[in-house]
Coordinates of C-alpha atoms in Angstrom, one line a residue:
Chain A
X1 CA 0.0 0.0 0.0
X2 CA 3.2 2.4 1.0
X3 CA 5.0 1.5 -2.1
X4 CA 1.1 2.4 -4.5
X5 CA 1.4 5.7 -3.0
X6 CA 4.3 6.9 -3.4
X7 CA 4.9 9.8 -5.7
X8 CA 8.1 8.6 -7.5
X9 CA 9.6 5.0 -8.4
X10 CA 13.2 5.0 -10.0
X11 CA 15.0 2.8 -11.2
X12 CA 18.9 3.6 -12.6
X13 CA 20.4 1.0 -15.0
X14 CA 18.0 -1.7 -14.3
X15 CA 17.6 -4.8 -16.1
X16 CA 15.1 -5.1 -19.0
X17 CA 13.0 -7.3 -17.1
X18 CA 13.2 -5.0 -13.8
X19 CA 12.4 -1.9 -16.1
X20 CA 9.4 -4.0 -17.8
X21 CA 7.5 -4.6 -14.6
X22 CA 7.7 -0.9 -13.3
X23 CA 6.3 -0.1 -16.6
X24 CA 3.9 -2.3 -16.3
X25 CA 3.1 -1.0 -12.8
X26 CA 3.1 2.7 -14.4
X27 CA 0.2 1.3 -17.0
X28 CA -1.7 -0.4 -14.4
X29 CA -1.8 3.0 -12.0
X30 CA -1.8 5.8 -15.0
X31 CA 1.5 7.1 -13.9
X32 CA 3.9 9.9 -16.0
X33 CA 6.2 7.4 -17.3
X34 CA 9.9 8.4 -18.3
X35 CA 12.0 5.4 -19.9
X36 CA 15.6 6.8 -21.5
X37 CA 17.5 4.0 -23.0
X38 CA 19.1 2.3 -26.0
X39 CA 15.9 2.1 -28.3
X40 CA 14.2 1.4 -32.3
X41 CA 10.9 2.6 -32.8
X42 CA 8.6 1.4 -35.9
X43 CA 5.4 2.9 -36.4
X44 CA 2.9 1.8 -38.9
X45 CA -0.2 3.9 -39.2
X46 CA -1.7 6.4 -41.8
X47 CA 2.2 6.5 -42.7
X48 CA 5.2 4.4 -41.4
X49 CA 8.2 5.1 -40.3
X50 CA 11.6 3.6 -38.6
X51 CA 14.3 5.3 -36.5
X52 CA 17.4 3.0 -36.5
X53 CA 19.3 2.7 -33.0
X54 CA 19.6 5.2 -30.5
X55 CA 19.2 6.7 -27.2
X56 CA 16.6 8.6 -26.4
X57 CA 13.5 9.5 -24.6
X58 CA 10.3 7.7 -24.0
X59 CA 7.7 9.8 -22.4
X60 CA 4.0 7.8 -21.4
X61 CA 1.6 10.5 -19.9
X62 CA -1.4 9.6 -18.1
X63 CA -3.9 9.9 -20.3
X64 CA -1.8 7.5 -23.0
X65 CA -0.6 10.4 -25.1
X66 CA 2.9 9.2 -26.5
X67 CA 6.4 11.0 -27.0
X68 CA 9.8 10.1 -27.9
X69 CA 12.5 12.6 -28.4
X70 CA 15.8 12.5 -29.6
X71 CA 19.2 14.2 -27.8
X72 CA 18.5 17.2 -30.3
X73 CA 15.2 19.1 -31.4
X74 CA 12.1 20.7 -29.8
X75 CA 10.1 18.2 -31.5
X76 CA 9.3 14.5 -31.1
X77 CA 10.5 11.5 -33.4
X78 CA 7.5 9.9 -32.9
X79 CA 4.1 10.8 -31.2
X80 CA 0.4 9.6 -30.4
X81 CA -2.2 11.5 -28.8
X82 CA -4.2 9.8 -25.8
X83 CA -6.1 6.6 -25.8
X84 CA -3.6 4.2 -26.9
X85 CA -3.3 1.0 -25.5
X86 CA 0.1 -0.4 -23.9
X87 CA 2.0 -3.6 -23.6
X88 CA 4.9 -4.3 -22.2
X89 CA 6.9 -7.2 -23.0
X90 CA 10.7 -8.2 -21.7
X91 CA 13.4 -10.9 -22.4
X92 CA 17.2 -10.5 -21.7
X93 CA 17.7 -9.1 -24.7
X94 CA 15.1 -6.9 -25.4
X95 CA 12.4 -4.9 -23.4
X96 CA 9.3 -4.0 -25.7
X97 CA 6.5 -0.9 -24.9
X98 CA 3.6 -1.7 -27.7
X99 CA 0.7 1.3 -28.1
X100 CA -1.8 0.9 -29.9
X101 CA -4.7 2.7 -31.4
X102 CA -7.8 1.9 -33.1
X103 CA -8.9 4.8 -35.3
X104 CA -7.3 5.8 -37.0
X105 CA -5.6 2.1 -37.0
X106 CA -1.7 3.1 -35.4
X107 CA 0.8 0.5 -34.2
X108 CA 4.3 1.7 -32.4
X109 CA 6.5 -0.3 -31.1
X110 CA 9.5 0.5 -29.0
X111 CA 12.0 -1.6 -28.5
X112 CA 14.9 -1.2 -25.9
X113 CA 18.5 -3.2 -25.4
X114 CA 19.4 -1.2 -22.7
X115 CA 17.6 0.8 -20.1
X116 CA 19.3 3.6 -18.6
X117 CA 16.5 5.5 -16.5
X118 CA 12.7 4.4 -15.7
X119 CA 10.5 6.7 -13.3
X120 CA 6.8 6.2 -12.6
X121 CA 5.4 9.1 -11.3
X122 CA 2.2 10.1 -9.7
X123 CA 1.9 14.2 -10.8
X124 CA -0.6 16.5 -10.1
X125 CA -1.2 19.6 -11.4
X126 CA -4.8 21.3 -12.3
X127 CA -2.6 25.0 -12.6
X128 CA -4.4 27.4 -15.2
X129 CA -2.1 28.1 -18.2
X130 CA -2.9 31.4 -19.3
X131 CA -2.0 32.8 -22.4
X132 CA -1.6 36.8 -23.5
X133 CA -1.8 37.0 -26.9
X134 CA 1.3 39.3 -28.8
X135 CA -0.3 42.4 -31.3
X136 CA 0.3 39.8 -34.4
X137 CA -1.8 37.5 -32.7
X138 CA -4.6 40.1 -31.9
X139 CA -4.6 40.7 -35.4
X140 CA -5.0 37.4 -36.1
X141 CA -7.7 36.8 -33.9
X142 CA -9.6 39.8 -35.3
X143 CA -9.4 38.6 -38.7
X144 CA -10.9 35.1 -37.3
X145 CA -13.5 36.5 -35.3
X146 CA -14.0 40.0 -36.3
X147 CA -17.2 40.6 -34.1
X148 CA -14.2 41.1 -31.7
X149 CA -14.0 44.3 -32.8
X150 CA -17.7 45.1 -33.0
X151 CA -20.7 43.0 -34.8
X152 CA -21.3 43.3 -38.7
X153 CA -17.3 44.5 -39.0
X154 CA -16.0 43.1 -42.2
X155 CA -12.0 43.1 -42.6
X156 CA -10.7 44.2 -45.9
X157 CA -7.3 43.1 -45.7
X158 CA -4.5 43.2 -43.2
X159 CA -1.5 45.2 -42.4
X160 CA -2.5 47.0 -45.6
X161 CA 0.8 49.1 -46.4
X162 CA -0.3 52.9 -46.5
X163 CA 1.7 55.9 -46.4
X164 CA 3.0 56.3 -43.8
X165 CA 3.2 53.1 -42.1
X166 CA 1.2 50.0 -41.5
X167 CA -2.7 49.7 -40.6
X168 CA -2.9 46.8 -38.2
X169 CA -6.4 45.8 -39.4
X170 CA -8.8 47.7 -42.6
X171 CA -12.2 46.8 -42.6
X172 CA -15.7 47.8 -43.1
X173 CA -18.6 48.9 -40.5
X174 CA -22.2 46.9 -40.7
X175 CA -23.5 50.7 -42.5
X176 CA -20.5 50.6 -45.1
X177 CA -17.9 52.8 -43.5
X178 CA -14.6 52.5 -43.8
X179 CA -12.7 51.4 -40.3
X180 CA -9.2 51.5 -39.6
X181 CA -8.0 49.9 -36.3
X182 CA -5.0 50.4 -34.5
X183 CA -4.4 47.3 -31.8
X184 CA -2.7 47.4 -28.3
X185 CA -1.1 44.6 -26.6
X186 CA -1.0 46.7 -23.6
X187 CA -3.0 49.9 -22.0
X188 CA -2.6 52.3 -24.8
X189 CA -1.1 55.5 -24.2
X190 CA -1.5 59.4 -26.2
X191 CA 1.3 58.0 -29.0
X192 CA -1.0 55.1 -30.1
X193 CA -4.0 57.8 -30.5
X194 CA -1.4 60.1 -32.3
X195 CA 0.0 57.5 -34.7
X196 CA -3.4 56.3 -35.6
X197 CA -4.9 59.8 -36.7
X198 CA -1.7 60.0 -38.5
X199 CA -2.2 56.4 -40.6
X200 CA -5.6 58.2 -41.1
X201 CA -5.6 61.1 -42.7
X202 CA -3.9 60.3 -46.2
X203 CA -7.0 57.1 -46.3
X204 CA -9.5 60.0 -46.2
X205 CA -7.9 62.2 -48.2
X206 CA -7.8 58.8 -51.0
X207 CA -11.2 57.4 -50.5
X208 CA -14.9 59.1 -50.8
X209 CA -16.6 57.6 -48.3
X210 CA -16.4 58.2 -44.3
X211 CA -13.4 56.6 -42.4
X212 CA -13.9 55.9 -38.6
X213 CA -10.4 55.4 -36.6
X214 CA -10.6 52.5 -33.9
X215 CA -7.9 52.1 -31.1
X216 CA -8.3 48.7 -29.9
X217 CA -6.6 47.8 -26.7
X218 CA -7.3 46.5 -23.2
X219 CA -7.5 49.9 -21.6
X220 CA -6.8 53.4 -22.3
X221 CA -4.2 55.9 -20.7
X222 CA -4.7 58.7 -18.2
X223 CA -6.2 61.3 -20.7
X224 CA -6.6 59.1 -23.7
X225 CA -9.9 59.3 -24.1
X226 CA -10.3 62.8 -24.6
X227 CA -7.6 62.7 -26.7
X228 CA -9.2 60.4 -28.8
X229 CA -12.8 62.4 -28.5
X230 CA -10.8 65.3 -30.1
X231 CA -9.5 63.7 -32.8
X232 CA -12.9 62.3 -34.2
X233 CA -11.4 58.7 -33.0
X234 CA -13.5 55.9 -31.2
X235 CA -11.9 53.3 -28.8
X236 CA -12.9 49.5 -28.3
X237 CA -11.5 47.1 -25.3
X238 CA -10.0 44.5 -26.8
X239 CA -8.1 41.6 -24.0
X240 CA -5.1 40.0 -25.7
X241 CA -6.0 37.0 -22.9
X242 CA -9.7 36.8 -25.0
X243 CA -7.5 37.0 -28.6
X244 CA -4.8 34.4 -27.4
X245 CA -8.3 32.1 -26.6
X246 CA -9.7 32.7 -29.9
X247 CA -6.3 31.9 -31.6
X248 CA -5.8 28.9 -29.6
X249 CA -9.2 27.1 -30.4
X250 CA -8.9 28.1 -33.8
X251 CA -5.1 27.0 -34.2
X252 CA -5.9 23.4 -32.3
X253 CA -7.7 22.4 -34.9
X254 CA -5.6 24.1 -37.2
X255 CA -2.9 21.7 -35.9
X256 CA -5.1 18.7 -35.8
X257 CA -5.5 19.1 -39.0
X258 CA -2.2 19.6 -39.9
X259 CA -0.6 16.6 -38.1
Chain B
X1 CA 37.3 12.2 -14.5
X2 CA 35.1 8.9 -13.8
X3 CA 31.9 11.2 -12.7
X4 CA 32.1 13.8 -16.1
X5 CA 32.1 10.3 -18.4
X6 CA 29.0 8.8 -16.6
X7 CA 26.2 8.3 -18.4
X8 CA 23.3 9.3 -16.5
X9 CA 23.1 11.5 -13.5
X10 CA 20.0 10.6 -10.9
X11 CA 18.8 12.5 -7.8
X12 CA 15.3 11.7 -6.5
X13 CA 13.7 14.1 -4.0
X14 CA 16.7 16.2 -3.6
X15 CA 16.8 19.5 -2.2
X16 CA 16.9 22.3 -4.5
X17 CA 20.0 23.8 -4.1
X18 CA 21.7 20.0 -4.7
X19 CA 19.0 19.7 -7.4
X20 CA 20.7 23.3 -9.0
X21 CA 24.5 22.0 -8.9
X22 CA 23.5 18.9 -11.0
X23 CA 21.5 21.2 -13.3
X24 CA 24.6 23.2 -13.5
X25 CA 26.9 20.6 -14.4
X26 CA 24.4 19.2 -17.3
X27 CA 24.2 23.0 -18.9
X28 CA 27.6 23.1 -18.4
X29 CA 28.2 19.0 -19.8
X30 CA 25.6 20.1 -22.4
X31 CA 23.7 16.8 -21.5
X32 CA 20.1 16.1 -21.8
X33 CA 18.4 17.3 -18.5
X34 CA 15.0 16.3 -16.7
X35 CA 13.5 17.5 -14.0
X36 CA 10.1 16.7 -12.2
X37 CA 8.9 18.5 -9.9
X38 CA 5.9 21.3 -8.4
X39 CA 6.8 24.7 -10.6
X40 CA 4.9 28.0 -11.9
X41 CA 6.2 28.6 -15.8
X42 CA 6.4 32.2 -16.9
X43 CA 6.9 32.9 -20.2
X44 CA 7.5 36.6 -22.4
X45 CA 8.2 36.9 -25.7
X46 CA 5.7 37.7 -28.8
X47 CA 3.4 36.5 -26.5
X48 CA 3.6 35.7 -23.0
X49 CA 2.0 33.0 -20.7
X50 CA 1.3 32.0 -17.1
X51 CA 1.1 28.6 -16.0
X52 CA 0.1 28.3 -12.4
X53 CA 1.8 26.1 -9.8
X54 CA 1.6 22.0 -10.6
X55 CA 3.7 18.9 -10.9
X56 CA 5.3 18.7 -14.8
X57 CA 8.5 17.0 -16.6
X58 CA 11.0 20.0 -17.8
X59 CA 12.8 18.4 -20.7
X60 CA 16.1 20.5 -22.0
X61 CA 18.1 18.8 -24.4
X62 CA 21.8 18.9 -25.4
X63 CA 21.2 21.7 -28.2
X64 CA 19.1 23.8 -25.8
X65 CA 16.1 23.5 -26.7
X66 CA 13.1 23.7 -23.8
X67 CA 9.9 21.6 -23.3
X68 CA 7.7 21.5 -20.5
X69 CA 5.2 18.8 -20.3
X70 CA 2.0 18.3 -17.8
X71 CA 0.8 14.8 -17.1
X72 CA -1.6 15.3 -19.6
X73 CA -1.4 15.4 -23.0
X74 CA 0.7 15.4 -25.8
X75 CA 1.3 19.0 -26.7
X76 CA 4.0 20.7 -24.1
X77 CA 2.8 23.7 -22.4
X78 CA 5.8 25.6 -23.0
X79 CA 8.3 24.8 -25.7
X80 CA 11.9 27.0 -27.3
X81 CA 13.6 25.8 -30.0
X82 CA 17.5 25.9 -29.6
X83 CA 19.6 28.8 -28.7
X84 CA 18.3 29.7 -25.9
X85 CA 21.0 30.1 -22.6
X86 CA 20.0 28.9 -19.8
X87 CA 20.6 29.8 -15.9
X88 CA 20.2 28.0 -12.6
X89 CA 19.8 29.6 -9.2
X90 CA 18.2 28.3 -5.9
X91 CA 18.0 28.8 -2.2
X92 CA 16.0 27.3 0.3
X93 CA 12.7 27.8 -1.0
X94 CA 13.1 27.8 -4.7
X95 CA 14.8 26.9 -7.6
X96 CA 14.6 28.8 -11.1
X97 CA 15.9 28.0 -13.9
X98 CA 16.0 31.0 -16.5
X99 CA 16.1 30.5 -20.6
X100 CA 16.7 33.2 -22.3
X101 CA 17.0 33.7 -26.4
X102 CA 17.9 37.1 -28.4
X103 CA 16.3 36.5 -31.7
X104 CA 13.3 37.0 -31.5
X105 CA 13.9 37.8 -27.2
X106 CA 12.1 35.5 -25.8
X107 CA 12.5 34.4 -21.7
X108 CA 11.0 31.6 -19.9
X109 CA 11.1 31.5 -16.1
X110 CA 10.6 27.9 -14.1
X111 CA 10.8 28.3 -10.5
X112 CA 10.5 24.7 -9.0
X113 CA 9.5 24.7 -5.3
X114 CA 9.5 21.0 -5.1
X115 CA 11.9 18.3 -7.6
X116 CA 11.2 15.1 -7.5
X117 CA 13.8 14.0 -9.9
X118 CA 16.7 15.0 -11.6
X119 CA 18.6 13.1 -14.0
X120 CA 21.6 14.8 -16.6
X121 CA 22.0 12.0 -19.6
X122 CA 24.9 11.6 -22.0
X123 CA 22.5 10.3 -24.7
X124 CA 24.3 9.0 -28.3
X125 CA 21.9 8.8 -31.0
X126 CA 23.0 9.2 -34.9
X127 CA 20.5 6.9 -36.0
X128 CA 18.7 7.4 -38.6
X129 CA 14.6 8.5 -38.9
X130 CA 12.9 7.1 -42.2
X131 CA 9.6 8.1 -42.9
X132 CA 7.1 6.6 -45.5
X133 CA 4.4 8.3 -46.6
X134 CA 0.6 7.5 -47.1
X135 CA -1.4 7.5 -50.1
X136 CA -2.9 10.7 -48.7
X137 CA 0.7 11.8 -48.4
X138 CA 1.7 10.9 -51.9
X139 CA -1.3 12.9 -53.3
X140 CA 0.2 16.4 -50.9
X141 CA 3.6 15.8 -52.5
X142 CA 2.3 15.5 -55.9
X143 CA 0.2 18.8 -55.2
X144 CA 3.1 20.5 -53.8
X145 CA 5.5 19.4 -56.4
X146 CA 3.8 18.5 -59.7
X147 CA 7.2 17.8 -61.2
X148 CA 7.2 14.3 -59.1
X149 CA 4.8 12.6 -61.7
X150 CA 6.3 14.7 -64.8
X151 CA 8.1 17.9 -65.9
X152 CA 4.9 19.8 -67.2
X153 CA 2.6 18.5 -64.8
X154 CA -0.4 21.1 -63.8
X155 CA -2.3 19.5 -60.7
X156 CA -6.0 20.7 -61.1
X157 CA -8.1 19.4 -58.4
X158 CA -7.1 16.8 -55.5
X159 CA -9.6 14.3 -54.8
X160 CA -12.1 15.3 -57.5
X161 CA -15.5 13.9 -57.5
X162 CA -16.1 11.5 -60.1
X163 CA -18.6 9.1 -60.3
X164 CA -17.7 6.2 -59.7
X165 CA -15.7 7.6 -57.4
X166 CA -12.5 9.7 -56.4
X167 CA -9.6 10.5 -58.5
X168 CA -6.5 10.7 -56.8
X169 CA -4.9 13.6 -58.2
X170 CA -6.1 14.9 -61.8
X171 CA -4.1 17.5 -63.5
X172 CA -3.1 18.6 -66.9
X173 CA 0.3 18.3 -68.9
X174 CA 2.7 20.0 -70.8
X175 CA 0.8 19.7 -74.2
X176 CA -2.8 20.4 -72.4
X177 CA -4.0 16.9 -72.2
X178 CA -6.1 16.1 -69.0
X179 CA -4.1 13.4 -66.7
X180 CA -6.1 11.3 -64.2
X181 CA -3.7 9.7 -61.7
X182 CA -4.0 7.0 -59.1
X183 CA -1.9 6.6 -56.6
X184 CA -0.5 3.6 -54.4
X185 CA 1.4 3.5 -51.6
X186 CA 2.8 -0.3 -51.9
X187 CA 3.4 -2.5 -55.1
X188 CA 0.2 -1.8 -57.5
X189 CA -1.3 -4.8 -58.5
X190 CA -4.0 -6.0 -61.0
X191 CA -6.9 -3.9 -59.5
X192 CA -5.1 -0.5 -59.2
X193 CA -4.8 -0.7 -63.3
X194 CA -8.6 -1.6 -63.7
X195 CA -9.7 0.8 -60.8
X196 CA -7.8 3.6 -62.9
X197 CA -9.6 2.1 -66.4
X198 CA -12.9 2.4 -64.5
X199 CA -12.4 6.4 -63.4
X200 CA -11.2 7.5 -67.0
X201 CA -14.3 6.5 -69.0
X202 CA -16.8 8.7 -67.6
X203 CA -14.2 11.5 -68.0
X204 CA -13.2 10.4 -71.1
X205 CA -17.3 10.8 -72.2
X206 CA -17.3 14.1 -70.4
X207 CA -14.1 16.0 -72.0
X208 CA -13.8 16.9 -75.1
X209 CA -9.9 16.1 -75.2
X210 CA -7.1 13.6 -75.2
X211 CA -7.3 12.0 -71.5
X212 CA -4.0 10.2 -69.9
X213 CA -4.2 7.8 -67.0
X214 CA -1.5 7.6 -65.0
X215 CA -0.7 4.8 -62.1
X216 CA 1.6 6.1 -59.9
X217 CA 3.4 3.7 -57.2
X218 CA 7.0 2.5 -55.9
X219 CA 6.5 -0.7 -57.9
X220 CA 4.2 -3.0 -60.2
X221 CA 3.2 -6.4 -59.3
X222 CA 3.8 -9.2 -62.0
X223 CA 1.6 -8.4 -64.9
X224 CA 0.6 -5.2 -64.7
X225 CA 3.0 -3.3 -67.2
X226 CA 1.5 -5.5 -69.6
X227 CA -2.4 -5.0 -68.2
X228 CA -1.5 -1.0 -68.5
X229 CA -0.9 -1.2 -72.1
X230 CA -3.6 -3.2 -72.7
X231 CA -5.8 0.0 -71.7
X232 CA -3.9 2.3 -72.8
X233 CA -2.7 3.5 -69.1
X234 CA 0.5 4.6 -67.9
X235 CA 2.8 3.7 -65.2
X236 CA 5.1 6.3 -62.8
X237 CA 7.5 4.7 -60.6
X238 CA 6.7 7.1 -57.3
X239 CA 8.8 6.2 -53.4
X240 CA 6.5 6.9 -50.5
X241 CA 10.1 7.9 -49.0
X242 CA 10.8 10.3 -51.3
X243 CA 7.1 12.0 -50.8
X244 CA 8.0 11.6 -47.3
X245 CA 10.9 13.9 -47.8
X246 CA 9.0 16.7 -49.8
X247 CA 6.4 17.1 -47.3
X248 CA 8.9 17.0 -44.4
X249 CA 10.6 20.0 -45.7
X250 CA 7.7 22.0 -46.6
X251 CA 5.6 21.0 -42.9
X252 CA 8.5 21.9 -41.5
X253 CA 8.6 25.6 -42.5
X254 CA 4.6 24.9 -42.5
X255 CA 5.2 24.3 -38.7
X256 CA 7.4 27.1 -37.8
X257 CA 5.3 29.8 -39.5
X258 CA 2.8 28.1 -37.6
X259 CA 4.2 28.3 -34.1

């Protein structure tokens, strides 16, 4: 009962049949499982693929997502996502961890020689991640979901190259008008007001129809607002926390897609 | 002299400031490092990012890049890419360890309060990673380099509808001609030829030009040159490898601009 509970098992430089049955343990009580050792992998899926001998890093998560990762690289050799199935298999020459998924139909196999390191560990962590999106991504999200900005806004194009700078986002308002929107990561200040009646003035001067001038940011200055007032310019909250949300639904299954 | 040539490094529940000389000597030994333990990650950069206090598996490998994983799921929370340098510090009540990159500047912040394990590897891996595409695979490659099936070659459509069903890839070559091709992953036997006969007629009824069907795979099994003549059908030898390789290079800078 002591030994179930404990946070951490280790093992350094065990045998293959050691390492196999603290696997196997890991499996059984949906531990973080970390495996470093002498290793092939062969996966056979939607694609195949085989990475000749080497040591690296087998990573088991508790939900049955997958990683291995090479001495070298931010990314992973090989990867599934959760709800795999495991197997674990040892001899004195060879320890094999077997996942396997059912749709699509994916097969990987590991197989070690040598095992250098095997933890099991029992993690917790419900911490919020929270996520601040940069100006690009504000853009980004305002192009995705341009109600952001206000309903029945219709973006024209982005960073549209006027004199004399950029536009961060062109649209169109729900009657027609022409908007122009400046975007703040942070609380914006008199120069963000300045620099976007300066982007507007040669538009108006081009186009025949009305141009509004939107600062978008999470918060306004000491004296921004009247500043804005003055210059016939309107202001819109805009939380780079609700952008970076928008982005990252919208880019998961972008990158579902993609992998 | 012995301890610099080990292998692998452990320390299981250690206190932080021994936990921060082994981490030390890794960055310094440019080993692959893990730690486990309770930590807040802070992260600034084009974005930045909180992640509130919880148990996760920091992963820095030998070329410096960063990932920190949570028990869950196969994503990491927080990732760098190489380049970064890195810093270690602790006292009594903390440990941080500070990566730091110039281009674009970028600065993640893990303060551990807790490590459950520490382990600096001297991993040697030069083997190599072969990857073989799938049909759907093939058919990107083709898409997103034409001259794979032929010099000339104008991809049209991917996956057009045709009763009685879907064509592959359908394009159009150098002379104008409309080409219909079918794609197979392994050795194309008997049925790919006919499957490819049965596609072209209605399209053949349908156009009014010359149509060319093409079978594209690594290989064809015994008899099936002869059965492609017979119909008037083409064979293109094509290497789920070397698709592989085409799409790896573009997802790759796919990825990047992604991230």
């Amino acid at each position: 009962m002591q030994q179930a509970n404990k946070k951490i098992s280790v093992l350094t430089q065990p045998s293959l049949t050691d390492a196999a049955k603290l696997i196997e343990k890991a499996f059984a009580q949906r531990r973080t499982l970390i495996v470093v050792g002498a290793c092939t992998v062969n996966y056979v899926g939607r694609a195949s693929s085989t990475l000749e001998p080497g040591e690296r890093l087998l990573i088991i998560k508790a939900d049955g997502s997958l990683l291995v990762h090479r001495p070298i690289g931010y990314e992973p050799v090989n990867w599934q996502p959760s709800g795999s199935i495991f197997h674990v298999a040892a001899d004195a020459g060879a320890l094999l961890v077997h996942a396997v998924r059912s749709k699509p139909r994916e097969n990987v196999k590991i197989i070690f020689t040598s095992v250098l390191l095997v933890s099991a560990l029992g993690l917790e962590d419900s911490g919020e991640f929270l996520l601040f999106a940069s100006e690009d991504d504000m853009h980004r999200a305002i192009l995705l979901r341009p109600q952001l900005l206000e309903p029945g806004f219709k973006p024209i194009s982005w960073e549209k190259k006027v004199e004399p700078g950029f536009v961060d986002v062109y649209g169109e308002d729900k009657d027609g008008k022409l908007v122009v929107v400046e975007v703040k990561r942070k609380t914006a200040q008199k120069e963000a007001a300045l620099q976007l009646a300066k982007y507007i003035e040669p538009i108006k001067a081009r186009v025949n129809r009305e141009v509004r001038g939107v600062l978008a940011a999470p918060a306004l200055g000491s004296g921004v607002q009247r500043l804005l007032v003055s210059l016939g310019l309107e202001f819109r909250a805009l939380d780079p926390k609700v952008c970076a949300e928008v982005l990252r639904k919208s880019e998961n299954s972008k990158l579902e897609n993609f992998l």
